Coordinates of C-alpha atoms and ligand atoms in Angstrom, one line a residue:
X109 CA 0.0 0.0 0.0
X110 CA 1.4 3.2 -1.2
X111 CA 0.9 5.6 1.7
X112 CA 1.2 9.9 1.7
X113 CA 4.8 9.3 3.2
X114 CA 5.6 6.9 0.6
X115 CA 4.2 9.5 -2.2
X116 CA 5.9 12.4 -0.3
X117 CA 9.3 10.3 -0.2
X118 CA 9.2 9.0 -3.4
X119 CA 8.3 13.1 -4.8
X120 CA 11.8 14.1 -2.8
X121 CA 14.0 10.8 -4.2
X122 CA 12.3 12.1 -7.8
X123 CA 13.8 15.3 -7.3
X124 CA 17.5 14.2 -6.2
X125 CA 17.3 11.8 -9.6
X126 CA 16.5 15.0 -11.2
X127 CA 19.4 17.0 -10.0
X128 CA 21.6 13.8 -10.5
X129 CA 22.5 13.7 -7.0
X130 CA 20.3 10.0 -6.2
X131 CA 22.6 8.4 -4.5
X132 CA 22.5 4.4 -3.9
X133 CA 24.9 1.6 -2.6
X134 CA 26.5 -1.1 -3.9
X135 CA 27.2 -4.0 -2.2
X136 CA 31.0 -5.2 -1.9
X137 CA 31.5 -9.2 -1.8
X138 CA 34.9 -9.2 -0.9
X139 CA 37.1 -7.4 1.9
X140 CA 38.8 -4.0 1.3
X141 CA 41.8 -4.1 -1.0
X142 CA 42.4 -2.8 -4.4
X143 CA 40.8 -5.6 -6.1
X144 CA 36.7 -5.7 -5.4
X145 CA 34.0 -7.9 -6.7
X146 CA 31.1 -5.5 -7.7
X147 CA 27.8 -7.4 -9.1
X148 CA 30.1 -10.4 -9.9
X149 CA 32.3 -8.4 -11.8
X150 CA 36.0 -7.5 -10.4
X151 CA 37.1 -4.0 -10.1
X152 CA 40.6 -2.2 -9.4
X153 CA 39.5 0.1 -7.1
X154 CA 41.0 3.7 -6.7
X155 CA 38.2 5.2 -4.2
X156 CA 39.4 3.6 -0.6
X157 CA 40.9 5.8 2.4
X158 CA 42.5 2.2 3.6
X159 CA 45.8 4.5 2.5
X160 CA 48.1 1.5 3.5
X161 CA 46.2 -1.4 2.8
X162 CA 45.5 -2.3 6.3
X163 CA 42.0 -3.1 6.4
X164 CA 42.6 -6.6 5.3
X165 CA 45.7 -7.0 6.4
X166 CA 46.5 -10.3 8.3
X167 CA 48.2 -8.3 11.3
X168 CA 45.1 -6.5 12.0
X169 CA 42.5 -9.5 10.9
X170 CA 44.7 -11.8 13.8
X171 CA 44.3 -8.9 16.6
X172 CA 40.8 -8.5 16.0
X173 CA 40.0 -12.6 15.8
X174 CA 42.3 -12.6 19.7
X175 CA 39.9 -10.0 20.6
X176 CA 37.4 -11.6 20.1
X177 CA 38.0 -14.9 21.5
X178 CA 38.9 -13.0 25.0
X179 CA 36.6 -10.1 24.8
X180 CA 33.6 -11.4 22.7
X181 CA 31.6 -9.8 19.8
X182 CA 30.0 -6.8 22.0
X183 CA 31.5 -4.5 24.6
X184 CA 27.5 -5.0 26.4
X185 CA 27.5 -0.8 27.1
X186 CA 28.8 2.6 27.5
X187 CA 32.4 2.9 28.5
X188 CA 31.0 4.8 31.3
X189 CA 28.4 2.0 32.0
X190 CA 30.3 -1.8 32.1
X191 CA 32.3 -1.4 28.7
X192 CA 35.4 0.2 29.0
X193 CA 36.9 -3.1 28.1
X194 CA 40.9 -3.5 28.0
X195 CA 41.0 -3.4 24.2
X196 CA 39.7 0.3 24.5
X197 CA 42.6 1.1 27.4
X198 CA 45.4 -0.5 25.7
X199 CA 44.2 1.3 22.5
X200 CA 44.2 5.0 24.2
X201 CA 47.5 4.0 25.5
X202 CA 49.1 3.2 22.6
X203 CA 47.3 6.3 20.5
X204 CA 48.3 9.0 23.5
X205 CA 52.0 7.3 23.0
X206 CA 52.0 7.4 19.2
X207 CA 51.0 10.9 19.3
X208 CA 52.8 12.5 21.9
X209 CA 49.9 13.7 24.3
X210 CA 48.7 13.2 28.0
X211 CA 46.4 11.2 26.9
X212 CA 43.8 9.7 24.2
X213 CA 40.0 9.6 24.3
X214 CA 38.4 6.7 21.4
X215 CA 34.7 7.4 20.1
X216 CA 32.6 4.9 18.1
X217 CA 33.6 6.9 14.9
X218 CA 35.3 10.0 13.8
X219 CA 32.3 11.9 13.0
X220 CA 30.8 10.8 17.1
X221 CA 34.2 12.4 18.0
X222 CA 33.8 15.5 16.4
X223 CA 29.7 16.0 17.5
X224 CA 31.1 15.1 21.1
X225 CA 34.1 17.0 21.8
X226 CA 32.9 20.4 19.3
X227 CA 29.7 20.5 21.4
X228 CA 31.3 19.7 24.8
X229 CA 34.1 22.1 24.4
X230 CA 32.0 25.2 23.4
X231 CA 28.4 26.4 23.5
X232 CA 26.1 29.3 23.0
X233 CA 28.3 32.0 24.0
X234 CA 31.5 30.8 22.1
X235 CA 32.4 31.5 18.6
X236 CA 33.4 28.6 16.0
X237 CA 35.8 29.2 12.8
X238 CA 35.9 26.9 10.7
X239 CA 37.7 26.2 7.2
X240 CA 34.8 26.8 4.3
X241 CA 36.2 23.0 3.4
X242 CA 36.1 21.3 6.4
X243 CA 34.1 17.6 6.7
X244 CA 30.3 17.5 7.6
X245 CA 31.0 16.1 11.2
X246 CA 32.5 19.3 11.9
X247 CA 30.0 21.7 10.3
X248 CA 27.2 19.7 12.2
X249 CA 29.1 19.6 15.4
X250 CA 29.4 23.1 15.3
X251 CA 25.8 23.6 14.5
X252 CA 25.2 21.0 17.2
X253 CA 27.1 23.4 20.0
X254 CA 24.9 26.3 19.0
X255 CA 28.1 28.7 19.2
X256 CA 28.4 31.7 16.6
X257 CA 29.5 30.0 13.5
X258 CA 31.8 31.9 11.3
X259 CA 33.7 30.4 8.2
X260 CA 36.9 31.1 6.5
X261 CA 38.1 31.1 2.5
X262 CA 39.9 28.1 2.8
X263 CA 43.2 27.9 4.0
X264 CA 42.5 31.8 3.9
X265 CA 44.6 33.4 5.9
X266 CA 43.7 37.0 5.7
X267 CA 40.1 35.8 5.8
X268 CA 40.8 33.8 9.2
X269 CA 42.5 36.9 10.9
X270 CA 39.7 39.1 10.0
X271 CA 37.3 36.9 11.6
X272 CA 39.3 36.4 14.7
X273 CA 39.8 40.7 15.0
X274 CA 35.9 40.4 14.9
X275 CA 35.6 37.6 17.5
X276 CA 38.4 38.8 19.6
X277 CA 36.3 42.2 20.0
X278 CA 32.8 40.4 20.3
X279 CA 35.0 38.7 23.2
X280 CA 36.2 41.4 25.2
X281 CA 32.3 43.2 24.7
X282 CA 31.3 40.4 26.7
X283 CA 31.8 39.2 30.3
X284 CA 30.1 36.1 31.8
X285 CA 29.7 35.0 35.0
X286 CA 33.9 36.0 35.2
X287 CA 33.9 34.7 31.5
X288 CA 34.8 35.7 28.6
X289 CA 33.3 33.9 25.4
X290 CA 36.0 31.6 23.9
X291 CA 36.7 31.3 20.6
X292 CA 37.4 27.7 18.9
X293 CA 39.3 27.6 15.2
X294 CA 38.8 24.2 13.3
X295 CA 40.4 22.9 9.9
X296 CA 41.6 19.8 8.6
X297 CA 45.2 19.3 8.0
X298 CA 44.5 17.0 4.4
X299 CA 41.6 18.1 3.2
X300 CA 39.3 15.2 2.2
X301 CA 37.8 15.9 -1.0
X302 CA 40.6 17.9 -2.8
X303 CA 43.8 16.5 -1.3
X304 CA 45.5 19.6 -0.4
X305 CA 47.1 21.2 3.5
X306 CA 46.2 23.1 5.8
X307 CA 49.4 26.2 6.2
X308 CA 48.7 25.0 10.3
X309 CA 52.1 27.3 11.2
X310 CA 50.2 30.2 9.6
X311 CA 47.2 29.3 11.7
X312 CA 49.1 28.0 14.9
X313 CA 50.4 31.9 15.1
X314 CA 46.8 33.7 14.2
X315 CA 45.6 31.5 17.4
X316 CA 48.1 32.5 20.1
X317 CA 48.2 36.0 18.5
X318 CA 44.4 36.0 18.9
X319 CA 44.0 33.9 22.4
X320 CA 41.9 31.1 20.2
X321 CA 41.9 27.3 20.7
X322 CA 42.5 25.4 17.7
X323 CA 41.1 21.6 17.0
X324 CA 42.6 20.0 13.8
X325 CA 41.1 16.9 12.3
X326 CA 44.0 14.8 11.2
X327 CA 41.7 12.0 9.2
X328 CA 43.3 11.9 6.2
X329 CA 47.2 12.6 7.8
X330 CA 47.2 10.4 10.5
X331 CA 49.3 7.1 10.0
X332 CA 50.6 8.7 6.5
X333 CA 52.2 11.8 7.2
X334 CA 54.9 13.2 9.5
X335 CA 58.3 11.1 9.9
X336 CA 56.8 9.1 12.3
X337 CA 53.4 8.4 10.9
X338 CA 51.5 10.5 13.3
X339 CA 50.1 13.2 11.2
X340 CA 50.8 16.0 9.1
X341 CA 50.8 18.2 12.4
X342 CA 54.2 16.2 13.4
X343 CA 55.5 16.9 9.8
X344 CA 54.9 20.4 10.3
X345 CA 56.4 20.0 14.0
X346 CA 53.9 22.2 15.5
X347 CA 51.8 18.6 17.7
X348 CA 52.5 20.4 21.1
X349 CA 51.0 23.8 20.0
X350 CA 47.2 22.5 19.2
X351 CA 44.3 21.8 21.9
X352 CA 42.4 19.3 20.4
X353 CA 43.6 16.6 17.7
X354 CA 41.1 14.5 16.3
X355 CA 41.1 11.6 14.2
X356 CA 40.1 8.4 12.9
X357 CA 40.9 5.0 12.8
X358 CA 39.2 4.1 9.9
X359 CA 41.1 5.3 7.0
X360 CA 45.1 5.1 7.1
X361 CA 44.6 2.7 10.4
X362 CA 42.3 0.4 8.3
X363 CA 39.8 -0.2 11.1
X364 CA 36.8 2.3 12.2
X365 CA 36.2 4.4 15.5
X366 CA 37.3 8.2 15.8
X367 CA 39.9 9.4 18.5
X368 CA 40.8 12.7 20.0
X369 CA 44.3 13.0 21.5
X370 CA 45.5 16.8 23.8
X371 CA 46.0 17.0 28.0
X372 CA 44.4 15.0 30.2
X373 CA 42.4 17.4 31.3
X374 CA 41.2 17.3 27.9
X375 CA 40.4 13.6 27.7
X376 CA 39.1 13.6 31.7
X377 CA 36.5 16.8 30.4
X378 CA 35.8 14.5 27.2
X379 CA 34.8 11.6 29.4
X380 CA 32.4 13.8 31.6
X381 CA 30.8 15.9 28.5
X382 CA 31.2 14.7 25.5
X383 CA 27.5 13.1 25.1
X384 CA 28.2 10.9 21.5
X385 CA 31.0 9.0 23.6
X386 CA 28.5 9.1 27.1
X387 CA 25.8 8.0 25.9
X388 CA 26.8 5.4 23.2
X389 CA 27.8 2.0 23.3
X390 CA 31.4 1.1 23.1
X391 CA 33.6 0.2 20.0
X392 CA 33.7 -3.5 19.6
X393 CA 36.9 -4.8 21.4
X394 CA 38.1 -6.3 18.1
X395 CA 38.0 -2.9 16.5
X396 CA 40.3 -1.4 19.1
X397 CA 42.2 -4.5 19.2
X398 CA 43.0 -4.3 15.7
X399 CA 43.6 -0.1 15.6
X400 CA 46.1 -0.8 18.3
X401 CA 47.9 -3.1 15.9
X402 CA 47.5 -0.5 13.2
X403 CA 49.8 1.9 15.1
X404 CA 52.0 -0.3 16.1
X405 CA 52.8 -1.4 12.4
X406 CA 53.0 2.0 11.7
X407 CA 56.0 2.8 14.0
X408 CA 58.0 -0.4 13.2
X409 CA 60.0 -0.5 10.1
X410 CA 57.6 -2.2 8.5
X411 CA 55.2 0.2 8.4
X412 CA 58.3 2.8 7.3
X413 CA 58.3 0.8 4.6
X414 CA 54.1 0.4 3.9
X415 CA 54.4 4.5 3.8
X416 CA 57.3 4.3 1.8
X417 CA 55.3 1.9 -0.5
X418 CA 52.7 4.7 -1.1
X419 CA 54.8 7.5 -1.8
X420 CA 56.4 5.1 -4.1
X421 CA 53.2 4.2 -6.0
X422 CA 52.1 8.6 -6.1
X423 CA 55.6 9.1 -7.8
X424 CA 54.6 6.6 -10.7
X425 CA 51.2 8.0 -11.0
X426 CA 52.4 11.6 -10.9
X427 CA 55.1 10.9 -13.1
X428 CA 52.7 10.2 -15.9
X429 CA 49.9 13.2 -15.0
X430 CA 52.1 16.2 -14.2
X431 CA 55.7 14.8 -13.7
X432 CA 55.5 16.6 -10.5
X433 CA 56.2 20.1 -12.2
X434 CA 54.3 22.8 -11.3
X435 CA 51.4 24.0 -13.6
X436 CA 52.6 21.6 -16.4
X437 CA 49.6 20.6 -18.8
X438 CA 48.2 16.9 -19.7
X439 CA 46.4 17.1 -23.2
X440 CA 43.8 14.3 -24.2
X441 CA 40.7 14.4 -26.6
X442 CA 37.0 15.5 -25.6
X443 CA 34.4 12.7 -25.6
X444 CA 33.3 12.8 -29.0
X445 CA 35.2 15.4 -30.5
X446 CA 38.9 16.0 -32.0
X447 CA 42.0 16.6 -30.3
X448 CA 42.2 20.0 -29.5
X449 CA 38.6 21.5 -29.2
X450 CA 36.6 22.2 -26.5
X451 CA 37.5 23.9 -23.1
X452 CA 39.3 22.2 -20.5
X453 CA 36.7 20.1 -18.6
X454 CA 38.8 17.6 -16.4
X455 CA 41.3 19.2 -14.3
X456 CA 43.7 16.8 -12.4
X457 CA 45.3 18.4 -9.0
X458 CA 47.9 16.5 -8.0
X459 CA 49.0 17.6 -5.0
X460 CA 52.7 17.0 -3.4
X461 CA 52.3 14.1 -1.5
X462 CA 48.6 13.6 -1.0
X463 CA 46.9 10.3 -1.7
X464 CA 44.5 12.0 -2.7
X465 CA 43.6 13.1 -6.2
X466 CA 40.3 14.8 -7.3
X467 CA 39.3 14.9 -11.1
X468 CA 37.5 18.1 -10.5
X469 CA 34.6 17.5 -13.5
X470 CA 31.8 20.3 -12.4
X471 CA 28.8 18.8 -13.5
X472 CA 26.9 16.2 -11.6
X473 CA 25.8 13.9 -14.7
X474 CA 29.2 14.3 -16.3
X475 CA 30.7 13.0 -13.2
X476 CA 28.8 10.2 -13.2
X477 CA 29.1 9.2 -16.9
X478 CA 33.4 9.4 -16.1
X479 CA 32.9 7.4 -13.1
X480 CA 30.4 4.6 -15.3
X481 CA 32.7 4.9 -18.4
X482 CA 35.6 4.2 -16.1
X483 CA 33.6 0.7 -15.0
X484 CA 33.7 -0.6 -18.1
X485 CA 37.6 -0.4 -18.2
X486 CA 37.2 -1.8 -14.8
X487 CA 38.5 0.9 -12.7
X488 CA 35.9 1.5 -9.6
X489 CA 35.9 5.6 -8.5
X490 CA 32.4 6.5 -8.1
X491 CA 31.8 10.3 -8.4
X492 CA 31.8 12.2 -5.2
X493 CA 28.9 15.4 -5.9
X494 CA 26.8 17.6 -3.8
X495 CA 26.2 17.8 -0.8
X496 CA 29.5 16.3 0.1
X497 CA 31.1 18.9 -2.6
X498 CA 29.9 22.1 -3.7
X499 CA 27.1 22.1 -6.4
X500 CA 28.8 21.9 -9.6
X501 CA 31.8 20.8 -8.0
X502 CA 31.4 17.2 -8.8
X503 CA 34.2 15.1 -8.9
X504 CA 36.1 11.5 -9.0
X505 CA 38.0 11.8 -5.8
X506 CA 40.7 9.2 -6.9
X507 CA 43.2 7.4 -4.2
X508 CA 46.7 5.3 -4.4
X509 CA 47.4 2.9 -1.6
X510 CA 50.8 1.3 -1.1
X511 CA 48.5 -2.0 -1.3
X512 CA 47.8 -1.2 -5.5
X513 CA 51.0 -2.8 -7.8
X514 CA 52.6 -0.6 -10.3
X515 CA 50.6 -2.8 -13.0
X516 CA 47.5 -1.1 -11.0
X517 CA 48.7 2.1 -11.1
X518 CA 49.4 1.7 -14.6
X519 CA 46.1 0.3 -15.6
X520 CA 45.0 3.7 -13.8
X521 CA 47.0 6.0 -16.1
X522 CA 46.0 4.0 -19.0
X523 CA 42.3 4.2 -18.6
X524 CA 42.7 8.1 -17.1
X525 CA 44.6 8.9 -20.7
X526 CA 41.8 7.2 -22.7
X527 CA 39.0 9.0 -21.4
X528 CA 39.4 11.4 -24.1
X529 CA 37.8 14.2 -22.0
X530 CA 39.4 17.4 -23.1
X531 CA 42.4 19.1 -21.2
X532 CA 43.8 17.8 -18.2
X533 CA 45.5 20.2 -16.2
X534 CA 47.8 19.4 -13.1
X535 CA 48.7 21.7 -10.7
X536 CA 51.0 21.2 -7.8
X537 CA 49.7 21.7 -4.2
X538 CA 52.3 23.5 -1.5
X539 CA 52.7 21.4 1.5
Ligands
LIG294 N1 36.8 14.0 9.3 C1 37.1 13.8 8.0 C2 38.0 14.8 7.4 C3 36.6 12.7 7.3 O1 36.9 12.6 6.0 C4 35.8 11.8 7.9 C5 35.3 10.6 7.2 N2 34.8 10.8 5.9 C6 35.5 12.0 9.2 C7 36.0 13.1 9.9 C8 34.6 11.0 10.0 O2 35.3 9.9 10.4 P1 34.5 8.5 10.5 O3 34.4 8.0 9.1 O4 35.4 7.7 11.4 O5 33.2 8.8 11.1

């Protein structure tokens, strides 16, 4: 029976088709790793975060299985209730250790640690800044803490200091109860959808010079960048200088679950305000079980050498789109059309050292006929489009791991350079 819900959905789903932005899943039959089985039909895939191939990785599988035989499938409650189990200790322990802080607080995802510490840390009173780029879990936490939202150009700096001026003089105008209002800056260091860094020294001296906190969301850094593996904050050396660094465990570290490391008076707030981490039931043991085997890897040789693997596999990819030189141009032909016509209409960044790689496309349906057209040659990068971009900002948001071969990779390039879409241009990101 069709009801007026049902017609009422089915007239909103209508309108997303419409727009191109219908979005539906597609059920994986095998584990994570650059090979897939889509439908039947195997795929190289080129969309994952799993940035060094540790989600099915037989270190990681073995902790988990151990886990479970000593901990069980559930954790039975909150952390605050009966499941603060010894998987989820062991696994702040070894996070707070890997990144240098007092201390480590682990949520059931990333995006439960941003709602939970944003809203905790500021409220009504408070001002957010945010980067204009910065992931949904951040925009809706900040929404969530019902503090004065402002946001930034991205990695803007002019634009940032002019907001700060404003909020440091909102500030001072007001005093509560001994108070005054504080003000919280937020950005990524990689930023997820277009591969490219935050300048966090730039920002790191507009905080002090402005009496801000800052929070950086180390997602797509963490386990990749820095000499250690710890982030892109480490590679920049400036760890010690920000409040709150967040994380997850489910891209680089191959597993799922969100983290925030800082002070332990940090953490010891976290655990007394932050309401997605009070009132939620805790990460399976075998999850945290297998993260803390993730950063372990990591910072063993081996896992030198599982980074080293990646930056390996973005040198042959950039050596064929760019050659790593700045601004330098990548000619193919337009769909349908000879050589040199048409205006450029696939533009490749490739940034200096990011995994990630957007082919910046614009329109919705174009994006989606790349990503299809790019099945039949069996490469798998589904077209990332509004709201998780901009409208018009559609995209293939494209991704090495150090698990793909150089074959892979060169399947990649060969498929990329057939598309005959126009001009590819490559630009180089500063880090
Ligand atoms: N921050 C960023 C920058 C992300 O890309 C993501 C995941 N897409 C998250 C936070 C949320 O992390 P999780 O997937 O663990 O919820």
């Amino acid at each position: 029976m069709t009801t007026a819900f049902d017609i009422e959905l089915k007239q909103r789903l209508d309108a997303l088709r419409e727009q191109n932005l219908f979005r539906e899943l597609r059920r994986v039959d095998s584990a994570q790793s650059p090979r897939i089985q889509i439908d039947g039909k195997p795929f190289l895939n080129f969309s994952s975060n799993d940035y060094l191939g540790f989600a099915n990785d037989p270190l990681l599988k073995d902790a988990a299985i151990e886990a479970v035989k000593k901990f069980g499938a559930g954790s039975g409650s909150s952390r605050l209730i009966c499941g603060s189990l010894a998987p989820h200790h062991e696994l702040e322990e070894t996070l707070a250790q890997f990144k240098k802080t007092e201390a480590a607080l682990v949520f059931s995802t990333g995006y439960a640690a941003a709602v939970g510490t944003i809203s905790a840390l500021v409220g009504k009173d408070d001002i957010i800044i945010i980067d204009k780029l910065v992931h949904a879990s951040i925009v809706d936490a900040a929404r969530l803490s019902g503090a004065k939202l402002r946001v930034f150009s991205h990695n803007d700096l002019d634009d940032l200091e002019k907001i700060l001026k404003w909020a440091q003089k909102r500030a001072a105008s007001i005093l509560l109860a001994d108070q005054r209002p504080k003000i919280l800056i937020i950005t990524e260091s990689v930023f997820s959808m277009d591969g490219d860094f935050a300048p966090l020294k730039q920002i790191i001296a507009l905080k002090e010079k402005y009496g801000a906190w800052l929070m950086v969301d180390e997602a797509h850094a963490t386990g990749i960048f820095g000499k250690n593996g710890r982030g892109f904050a480490e590679e920049c050396g400036v760890s010690e200088q920000i409040e709150i660094q967040m994380g997850t465990l489910g891209k680089a570290l191959g597993v799922s679950g969100g983290y925030v490391c800082g002070s332990r008076n940090l953490i010891d707030y976290l655990i007394n305000r932050a309401r997605s981490f009070i009132f939620s039931t805790a990460p399976v043991p075998a999850a945290a079980a297998a993260a803390t085997a993730a950063i372990r890897f990591i910072q063993s040789s081996a896992g030198e050498k599982r980074r080293n693997l990646l930056w390996k596999r973005l040198t042959q990819f950039r050596s064929k789109f760019g050659g790593g030189a700045m601004g330098s141009e990548f000619r193919v032909h337009a769909v349908g059309e000879p050589p040199e016509s048409g205006t450029p209409n696939l533009e490749i960044q490739v940034s200096e050292g990011s995994p990630i790689i957007p082919l910046i496309i614009g329109e919705e349906n174009k994006a989606l006929e790349i990503a299809a057209h790019l099945r039949t040659r069996g490469i798998f990068i589904p077209a990332i489009r509004y709201p998780t971009v901009a409208r018009g900002a559609a995209r293939l948001r494209l991704t090495v791991t150090a698990a793909h071969t150089t074959d892979d990779v060169e399947q990649l390039c060969d498929a990329l350079g057939k598309l005959e879409l126009g001009k590819h241009r490559t630009s180089n990101i500063e880090r």
